[in-house]
Amino acid sequence: MRDAHESRTRGVGSPETTARESRSPVAPSPHGYSAMRTGPGRLLAAVYGFFALAAGMRSAVQIPREFDTAPVALTLSGVAALVYVLATVCLVVSNRVTHHVAVASCVFELLGVLVVGFLSLTHPEMFRVDSVWSLFGIGYGFVPLVLPVLGLWWLRHVSRVTAAEAH
């Protein structure tokens, strides 16, 4: 009975919970990856979260209604939504592994918006229905084009902070 009471009264930060948290594979690094959780990192995660929601809702509405009209464009909108979700989760969790996944997500996103933007100009028949990345994200004020660049810049900054703190 005493052990059950003690386990309920141990708070966050007690030696027992701190030791357990440090062994967790998703626990933040004692160094710079926590920089991902600062103001700019939080803002970036929030914008990615917003775009995950916007692209996801757009795909959820368009795919059942218009998939036959533009299957490539609508599939790419669904992919964009998944990439935004992945990037959001990685920015929020912020450890060494998720940092690398976030970098890969941003690179994939940047390549996607550049390729889709170019193809939507040169092969408009493939994009009869706009996707998130059509015309380089014009429907979203070009934020899909700028967001991965900002994401990569921020992730590089976090890498530098982490490297500096490790030395």
Short mmCIF file of N, CA, C and O in Angstrom, two decimals, residues 35-145:
data_model
loop_
_atom_site.label_atom_id
_atom_site.label_comp_id
_atom_site.label_asym_id
_atom_site.label_seq_id
_atom_site.Cartn_x
_atom_site.Cartn_y
_atom_site.Cartn_z
N ALA A 35 16.68 23.57 -28.28
CA ALA A 35 16.55 24.86 -28.96
C ALA A 35 15.39 24.83 -29.95
O ALA A 35 14.84 25.87 -30.29
N MET A 36 15.02 23.63 -30.41
CA MET A 36 13.88 23.52 -31.32
C MET A 36 12.60 23.93 -30.63
O MET A 36 11.62 24.27 -31.27
N ARG A 37 12.60 23.93 -29.29
CA ARG A 37 11.40 24.26 -28.52
C ARG A 37 11.35 25.73 -28.11
O ARG A 37 10.48 26.11 -27.35
N THR A 38 12.27 26.54 -28.58
CA THR A 38 12.25 27.96 -28.24
C THR A 38 11.24 28.69 -29.12
O THR A 38 10.61 28.08 -29.98
N GLY A 39 11.13 29.98 -28.95
CA GLY A 39 10.14 30.78 -29.69
C GLY A 39 10.08 30.52 -31.17
O GLY A 39 9.01 30.16 -31.69
N PRO A 40 11.18 30.68 -31.92
CA PRO A 40 11.12 30.43 -33.36
C PRO A 40 10.77 28.98 -33.69
O PRO A 40 10.03 28.73 -34.64
N GLY A 41 11.26 28.05 -32.91
CA GLY A 41 10.94 26.64 -33.13
C GLY A 41 9.47 26.35 -32.91
O GLY A 41 8.83 25.61 -33.65
N ARG A 42 8.92 26.95 -31.88
CA ARG A 42 7.48 26.80 -31.60
C ARG A 42 6.64 27.42 -32.70
O ARG A 42 5.63 26.86 -33.11
N LEU A 43 7.05 28.59 -33.16
CA LEU A 43 6.32 29.26 -34.23
C LEU A 43 6.35 28.41 -35.51
O LEU A 43 5.33 28.23 -36.17
N LEU A 44 7.52 27.88 -35.82
CA LEU A 44 7.66 27.03 -36.99
C LEU A 44 6.78 25.78 -36.87
O LEU A 44 6.08 25.41 -37.82
N ALA A 45 6.77 25.16 -35.70
CA ALA A 45 5.92 23.99 -35.47
C ALA A 45 4.44 24.36 -35.61
O ALA A 45 3.66 23.59 -36.17
N ALA A 46 4.07 25.54 -35.14
CA ALA A 46 2.67 25.97 -35.24
C ALA A 46 2.27 26.19 -36.70
O ALA A 46 1.17 25.80 -37.12
N VAL A 47 3.14 26.80 -37.48
CA VAL A 47 2.84 27.03 -38.89
C VAL A 47 2.74 25.69 -39.62
O VAL A 47 1.83 25.47 -40.43
N TYR A 48 3.66 24.78 -39.33
CA TYR A 48 3.59 23.45 -39.92
C TYR A 48 2.30 22.75 -39.52
O TYR A 48 1.65 22.09 -40.33
N GLY A 49 1.91 22.89 -38.26
CA GLY A 49 0.65 22.30 -37.80
C GLY A 49 -0.55 22.87 -38.54
O GLY A 49 -1.46 22.14 -38.94
N PHE A 50 -0.54 24.18 -38.74
CA PHE A 50 -1.62 24.82 -39.50
C PHE A 50 -1.67 24.28 -40.92
O PHE A 50 -2.75 23.98 -41.44
N PHE A 51 -0.50 24.16 -41.55
CA PHE A 51 -0.49 23.65 -42.92
C PHE A 51 -0.85 22.18 -42.99
O PHE A 51 -1.45 21.73 -43.97
N ALA A 52 -0.52 21.42 -41.97
CA ALA A 52 -0.95 20.02 -41.91
C ALA A 52 -2.47 19.96 -41.89
O ALA A 52 -3.08 19.17 -42.63
N LEU A 53 -3.08 20.80 -41.09
CA LEU A 53 -4.53 20.84 -41.00
C LEU A 53 -5.14 21.34 -42.31
O LEU A 53 -6.09 20.74 -42.83
N ALA A 54 -4.60 22.42 -42.86
CA ALA A 54 -5.16 23.00 -44.09
C ALA A 54 -5.03 22.02 -45.26
O ALA A 54 -6.00 21.79 -45.99
N ALA A 55 -3.86 21.45 -45.45
CA ALA A 55 -3.66 20.52 -46.56
C ALA A 55 -4.45 19.24 -46.35
O ALA A 55 -5.01 18.68 -47.30
N GLY A 56 -4.52 18.79 -45.11
CA GLY A 56 -5.29 17.58 -44.81
C GLY A 56 -6.78 17.77 -45.06
O GLY A 56 -7.43 16.90 -45.65
N MET A 57 -7.31 18.89 -44.63
CA MET A 57 -8.74 19.16 -44.86
C MET A 57 -9.03 19.35 -46.34
O MET A 57 -10.05 18.87 -46.85
N ARG A 58 -8.15 20.04 -47.03
CA ARG A 58 -8.34 20.23 -48.47
C ARG A 58 -8.36 18.88 -49.18
O ARG A 58 -9.22 18.62 -50.02
N SER A 59 -7.42 18.01 -48.82
CA SER A 59 -7.36 16.68 -49.44
C SER A 59 -8.59 15.86 -49.09
O SER A 59 -9.14 15.16 -49.94
N ALA A 60 -9.01 15.94 -47.84
CA ALA A 60 -10.18 15.17 -47.40
C ALA A 60 -11.45 15.56 -48.15
O ALA A 60 -12.32 14.74 -48.38
N VAL A 61 -11.53 16.82 -48.53
CA VAL A 61 -12.70 17.30 -49.28
C VAL A 61 -12.55 17.00 -50.77
O VAL A 61 -13.48 16.51 -51.42
N GLN A 62 -11.37 17.28 -51.33
CA GLN A 62 -11.19 17.18 -52.77
C GLN A 62 -11.06 15.74 -53.28
O GLN A 62 -11.56 15.43 -54.36
N ILE A 63 -10.36 14.89 -52.57
CA ILE A 63 -10.09 13.54 -53.09
C ILE A 63 -11.39 12.77 -53.35
O ILE A 63 -11.55 12.23 -54.45
N PRO A 64 -12.34 12.73 -52.43
CA PRO A 64 -13.58 11.99 -52.75
C PRO A 64 -14.41 12.63 -53.88
O PRO A 64 -15.08 11.94 -54.63
N ARG A 65 -14.34 13.94 -54.00
CA ARG A 65 -15.18 14.65 -54.97
C ARG A 65 -14.56 14.75 -56.36
O ARG A 65 -15.26 14.70 -57.36
N GLU A 66 -13.24 14.98 -56.43
CA GLU A 66 -12.63 15.35 -57.70
C GLU A 66 -11.44 14.49 -58.11
O GLU A 66 -10.69 14.88 -59.00
N PHE A 67 -11.26 13.34 -57.49
CA PHE A 67 -10.06 12.54 -57.77
C PHE A 67 -9.95 12.16 -59.24
O PHE A 67 -8.86 12.18 -59.81
N ASP A 68 -11.06 11.83 -59.89
CA ASP A 68 -11.03 11.45 -61.31
C ASP A 68 -10.58 12.59 -62.20
O ASP A 68 -10.02 12.36 -63.27
N THR A 69 -10.81 13.82 -61.79
CA THR A 69 -10.44 14.98 -62.58
C THR A 69 -8.93 15.22 -62.59
O THR A 69 -8.36 15.55 -63.63
N ALA A 70 -8.29 15.07 -61.45
CA ALA A 70 -6.85 15.36 -61.33
C ALA A 70 -6.22 14.45 -60.28
O ALA A 70 -5.86 14.91 -59.19
N PRO A 71 -6.07 13.17 -60.59
CA PRO A 71 -5.54 12.24 -59.58
C PRO A 71 -4.12 12.57 -59.12
O PRO A 71 -3.80 12.41 -57.95
N VAL A 72 -3.27 13.04 -60.01
CA VAL A 72 -1.90 13.37 -59.64
C VAL A 72 -1.88 14.53 -58.66
O VAL A 72 -1.25 14.47 -57.59
N ALA A 73 -2.57 15.59 -58.99
CA ALA A 73 -2.59 16.78 -58.14
C ALA A 73 -3.17 16.47 -56.76
O ALA A 73 -2.62 16.90 -55.73
N LEU A 74 -4.24 15.71 -56.72
CA LEU A 74 -4.88 15.44 -55.45
C LEU A 74 -4.09 14.43 -54.61
O LEU A 74 -4.07 14.53 -53.39
N THR A 75 -3.43 13.50 -55.26
CA THR A 75 -2.54 12.59 -54.53
C THR A 75 -1.39 13.39 -53.91
O THR A 75 -1.01 13.17 -52.76
N LEU A 76 -0.85 14.33 -54.68
CA LEU A 76 0.23 15.16 -54.16
C LEU A 76 -0.23 16.05 -53.01
O LEU A 76 0.54 16.33 -52.08
N SER A 77 -1.47 16.50 -53.04
CA SER A 77 -2.00 17.27 -51.91
C SER A 77 -2.06 16.40 -50.66
O SER A 77 -1.74 16.85 -49.56
N GLY A 78 -2.46 15.15 -50.83
CA GLY A 78 -2.46 14.22 -49.70
C GLY A 78 -1.06 13.97 -49.17
O GLY A 78 -0.83 13.93 -47.96
N VAL A 79 -0.11 13.81 -50.08
CA VAL A 79 1.29 13.63 -49.68
C VAL A 79 1.80 14.86 -48.95
O VAL A 79 2.48 14.75 -47.92
N ALA A 80 1.46 16.03 -49.45
CA ALA A 80 1.87 17.28 -48.78
C ALA A 80 1.33 17.32 -47.36
O ALA A 80 2.05 17.69 -46.42
N ALA A 81 0.08 16.95 -47.18
CA ALA A 81 -0.51 16.94 -45.84
C ALA A 81 0.25 16.00 -44.91
O ALA A 81 0.56 16.36 -43.77
N LEU A 82 0.60 14.82 -45.41
CA LEU A 82 1.35 13.87 -44.59
C LEU A 82 2.74 14.39 -44.23
O LEU A 82 3.22 14.21 -43.11
N VAL A 83 3.38 15.05 -45.19
CA VAL A 83 4.71 15.63 -44.92
C VAL A 83 4.61 16.73 -43.87
O VAL A 83 5.45 16.82 -42.97
N TYR A 84 3.57 17.55 -43.94
CA TYR A 84 3.39 18.61 -42.95
C TYR A 84 3.13 18.02 -41.57
O TYR A 84 3.63 18.53 -40.57
N VAL A 85 2.35 16.94 -41.50
CA VAL A 85 2.10 16.28 -40.22
C VAL A 85 3.41 15.73 -39.65
O VAL A 85 3.72 15.93 -38.47
N LEU A 86 4.18 15.05 -40.49
CA LEU A 86 5.45 14.48 -40.05
C LEU A 86 6.40 15.57 -39.54
O LEU A 86 7.01 15.44 -38.48
N ALA A 87 6.51 16.65 -40.30
CA ALA A 87 7.39 17.75 -39.89
C ALA A 87 6.92 18.37 -38.57
O ALA A 87 7.74 18.67 -37.69
N THR A 88 5.62 18.53 -38.41
CA THR A 88 5.08 19.09 -37.17
C THR A 88 5.45 18.23 -35.98
O THR A 88 5.94 18.73 -34.96
N VAL A 89 5.20 16.93 -36.10
CA VAL A 89 5.51 16.02 -35.00
C VAL A 89 7.01 16.07 -34.68
O VAL A 89 7.39 16.13 -33.51
N CYS A 90 7.84 16.05 -35.69
CA CYS A 90 9.29 16.08 -35.47
C CYS A 90 9.74 17.37 -34.80
O CYS A 90 10.61 17.34 -33.92
N LEU A 91 9.16 18.48 -35.17
CA LEU A 91 9.53 19.75 -34.55
C LEU A 91 9.07 19.83 -33.10
O LEU A 91 9.73 20.44 -32.26
N VAL A 92 7.96 19.19 -32.79
CA VAL A 92 7.45 19.21 -31.43
C VAL A 92 8.25 18.27 -30.53
O VAL A 92 8.62 18.62 -29.41
N VAL A 93 8.54 17.08 -31.01
CA VAL A 93 9.27 16.09 -30.20
C VAL A 93 10.70 16.55 -29.96
O VAL A 93 11.22 16.46 -28.86
N SER A 94 11.37 16.99 -30.97
CA SER A 94 12.69 17.61 -30.92
C SER A 94 13.77 16.83 -30.17
O SER A 94 14.17 17.19 -29.08
N ASN A 95 14.20 15.76 -30.79
CA ASN A 95 15.39 15.06 -30.32
C ASN A 95 16.29 14.79 -31.53
O ASN A 95 15.99 15.25 -32.63
N ARG A 96 17.35 14.06 -31.34
CA ARG A 96 18.32 13.85 -32.42
C ARG A 96 17.68 13.16 -33.62
O ARG A 96 17.86 13.59 -34.76
N VAL A 97 16.91 12.12 -33.39
CA VAL A 97 16.30 11.36 -34.48
C VAL A 97 15.26 12.21 -35.21
O VAL A 97 15.26 12.29 -36.44
N THR A 98 14.37 12.84 -34.46
CA THR A 98 13.33 13.64 -35.10
C THR A 98 13.91 14.86 -35.80
O THR A 98 13.33 15.35 -36.77
N HIS A 99 15.05 15.34 -35.32
CA HIS A 99 15.72 16.45 -36.01
C HIS A 99 16.10 16.01 -37.43
O HIS A 99 15.85 16.74 -38.40
N HIS A 100 16.69 14.83 -37.55
CA HIS A 100 17.08 14.32 -38.87
C HIS A 100 15.86 14.05 -39.75
O HIS A 100 15.90 14.33 -40.95
N VAL A 101 14.81 13.54 -39.17
CA VAL A 101 13.58 13.30 -39.94
C VAL A 101 12.97 14.63 -40.39
O VAL A 101 12.47 14.75 -41.51
N ALA A 102 13.03 15.64 -39.53
CA ALA A 102 12.51 16.96 -39.90
C ALA A 102 13.30 17.55 -41.07
O ALA A 102 12.71 18.14 -41.99
N VAL A 103 14.61 17.38 -41.05
CA VAL A 103 15.44 17.86 -42.17
C VAL A 103 15.02 17.15 -43.46
O VAL A 103 14.81 17.79 -44.50
N ALA A 104 14.89 15.84 -43.39
CA ALA A 104 14.47 15.07 -44.58
C ALA A 104 13.09 15.50 -45.05
O ALA A 104 12.85 15.62 -46.26
N SER A 105 12.18 15.77 -44.12
CA SER A 105 10.83 16.23 -44.48
C SER A 105 10.88 17.57 -45.20
O SER A 105 10.19 17.78 -46.20
N CYS A 106 11.68 18.49 -44.68
CA CYS A 106 11.80 19.82 -45.30
C CYS A 106 12.42 19.72 -46.69
O CYS A 106 11.99 20.42 -47.62
N VAL A 107 13.43 18.87 -46.85
CA VAL A 107 14.05 18.69 -48.17
C VAL A 107 13.03 18.11 -49.13
O VAL A 107 12.89 18.59 -50.27
N PHE A 108 12.31 17.07 -48.70
CA PHE A 108 11.28 16.46 -49.54
C PHE A 108 10.21 17.48 -49.91
O PHE A 108 9.79 17.57 -51.07
N GLU A 109 9.80 18.27 -48.93
CA GLU A 109 8.78 19.30 -49.16
C GLU A 109 9.27 20.34 -50.16
O GLU A 109 8.54 20.74 -51.08
N LEU A 110 10.50 20.80 -50.01
CA LEU A 110 11.05 21.80 -50.93
C LEU A 110 11.13 21.24 -52.35
O LEU A 110 10.73 21.90 -53.31
N LEU A 111 11.65 20.02 -52.48
CA LEU A 111 11.70 19.39 -53.80
C LEU A 111 10.30 19.21 -54.37
O LEU A 111 10.07 19.45 -55.57
N GLY A 112 9.36 18.81 -53.53
CA GLY A 112 7.98 18.63 -53.98
C GLY A 112 7.36 19.91 -54.50
O GLY A 112 6.76 19.93 -55.57
N VAL A 113 7.51 21.00 -53.75
CA VAL A 113 6.90 22.26 -54.18
C VAL A 113 7.60 22.79 -55.44
O VAL A 113 6.94 23.38 -56.32
N LEU A 114 8.90 22.56 -55.58
CA LEU A 114 9.60 23.01 -56.79
C LEU A 114 9.19 22.18 -58.01
O LEU A 114 8.89 22.72 -59.08
N VAL A 115 9.15 20.87 -57.85
CA VAL A 115 8.77 19.99 -58.97
C VAL A 115 7.31 20.20 -59.35
O VAL A 115 6.98 20.38 -60.52
N VAL A 116 6.43 20.18 -58.36
CA VAL A 116 5.00 20.37 -58.65
C VAL A 116 4.75 21.77 -59.19
O VAL A 116 3.96 21.95 -60.13
N GLY A 117 5.41 22.77 -58.63
CA GLY A 117 5.25 24.14 -59.14
C GLY A 117 5.66 24.23 -60.59
O GLY A 117 4.95 24.83 -61.42
N PHE A 118 6.78 23.62 -60.94
CA PHE A 118 7.26 23.63 -62.33
C PHE A 118 6.31 22.85 -63.23
O PHE A 118 5.93 23.32 -64.31
N LEU A 119 5.92 21.65 -62.81
CA LEU A 119 5.02 20.83 -63.63
C LEU A 119 3.65 21.47 -63.80
O LEU A 119 3.03 21.32 -64.85
N SER A 120 3.18 22.17 -62.78
CA SER A 120 1.87 22.81 -62.92
C SER A 120 1.91 23.97 -63.91
O SER A 120 0.88 24.34 -64.48
N LEU A 121 3.10 24.51 -64.16
CA LEU A 121 3.25 25.52 -65.20
C LEU A 121 3.41 24.90 -66.58
O LEU A 121 2.84 25.38 -67.56
N THR A 122 4.20 23.82 -66.66
CA THR A 122 4.51 23.23 -67.95
C THR A 122 3.50 22.17 -68.40
O THR A 122 3.38 21.92 -69.60
N HIS A 123 2.81 21.53 -67.47
CA HIS A 123 1.82 20.48 -67.79
C HIS A 123 0.52 20.74 -67.03
O HIS A 123 0.13 19.96 -66.15
N PRO A 124 -0.16 21.83 -67.35
CA PRO A 124 -1.36 22.18 -66.59
C PRO A 124 -2.46 21.12 -66.68
O PRO A 124 -3.30 21.05 -65.79
N GLU A 125 -2.42 20.26 -67.70
CA GLU A 125 -3.43 19.20 -67.81
C GLU A 125 -3.34 18.20 -66.65
O GLU A 125 -4.32 17.55 -66.30
N MET A 126 -2.16 18.08 -66.04
CA MET A 126 -2.00 17.20 -64.89
C MET A 126 -2.59 17.82 -63.62
O MET A 126 -2.84 17.13 -62.64
N PHE A 127 -2.78 19.13 -63.65
CA PHE A 127 -3.19 19.87 -62.45
C PHE A 127 -4.47 20.66 -62.72
O PHE A 127 -4.52 21.87 -62.50
N ARG A 128 -5.48 19.95 -63.20
CA ARG A 128 -6.77 20.61 -63.46
C ARG A 128 -7.41 21.11 -62.17
O ARG A 128 -8.22 22.02 -62.18
N VAL A 129 -7.03 20.48 -61.07
CA VAL A 129 -7.45 20.91 -59.74
C VAL A 129 -6.18 21.31 -59.01
O VAL A 129 -5.20 20.57 -59.01
N ASP A 130 -6.20 22.48 -58.39
CA ASP A 130 -5.01 22.95 -57.69
C ASP A 130 -4.67 22.05 -56.50
O ASP A 130 -5.55 21.58 -55.79
N SER A 131 -3.38 21.83 -56.33
CA SER A 131 -2.90 21.15 -55.14
C SER A 131 -2.24 22.20 -54.24
O SER A 131 -2.09 23.36 -54.64
N VAL A 132 -1.83 21.78 -53.07
CA VAL A 132 -1.17 22.70 -52.14
C VAL A 132 0.08 23.28 -52.78
O VAL A 132 0.41 24.45 -52.61
N TRP A 133 0.79 22.46 -53.55
CA TRP A 133 2.07 22.87 -54.13
C TRP A 133 1.94 23.41 -55.55
O TRP A 133 2.94 23.79 -56.15
N SER A 134 0.74 23.45 -56.14
CA SER A 134 0.56 23.96 -57.50
C SER A 134 1.03 25.40 -57.60
O SER A 134 0.81 26.21 -56.69
N LEU A 135 1.68 25.69 -58.72
CA LEU A 135 2.20 27.04 -58.97
C LEU A 135 3.01 27.56 -57.78
O LEU A 135 2.89 28.71 -57.38
N PHE A 136 3.80 26.67 -57.21
CA PHE A 136 4.70 26.98 -56.10
C PHE A 136 3.96 27.45 -54.85
O PHE A 136 4.49 28.22 -54.05
N GLY A 137 2.73 26.98 -54.68
CA GLY A 137 1.96 27.33 -53.48
C GLY A 137 1.25 28.65 -53.56
O GLY A 137 0.94 29.26 -52.54
N ILE A 138 0.91 29.08 -54.77
CA ILE A 138 0.27 30.39 -54.94
C ILE A 138 -1.05 30.50 -54.17
O ILE A 138 -1.38 31.56 -53.64
N GLY A 139 -1.78 29.39 -54.08
CA GLY A 139 -3.06 29.40 -53.37
C GLY A 139 -2.91 29.64 -51.87
O GLY A 139 -3.87 29.98 -51.19
N TYR A 140 -1.70 29.49 -51.37
CA TYR A 140 -1.42 29.71 -49.96
C TYR A 140 -0.40 30.83 -49.77
O TYR A 140 0.36 30.85 -48.80
N GLY A 141 -0.36 31.75 -50.71
CA GLY A 141 0.51 32.91 -50.60
C GLY A 141 1.99 32.57 -50.66
O GLY A 141 2.81 33.25 -50.05
N PHE A 142 2.32 31.50 -51.38
CA PHE A 142 3.70 31.03 -51.55
C PHE A 142 4.35 30.56 -50.24
O PHE A 142 5.55 30.30 -50.20
N VAL A 143 3.56 30.43 -49.19
CA VAL A 143 4.10 29.92 -47.92
C VAL A 143 4.65 28.50 -48.10
O VAL A 143 5.71 28.19 -47.55
N PRO A 144 4.01 27.61 -48.90
CA PRO A 144 4.60 26.29 -49.09
C PRO A 144 6.00 26.32 -49.72
O PRO A 144 6.78 25.39 -49.54
N LEU A 145 6.32 27.37 -50.43
CA LEU A 145 7.66 27.51 -51.01
C LEU A 145 8.65 28.05 -49.98
O LEU A 145 9.80 27.61 -49.91
#
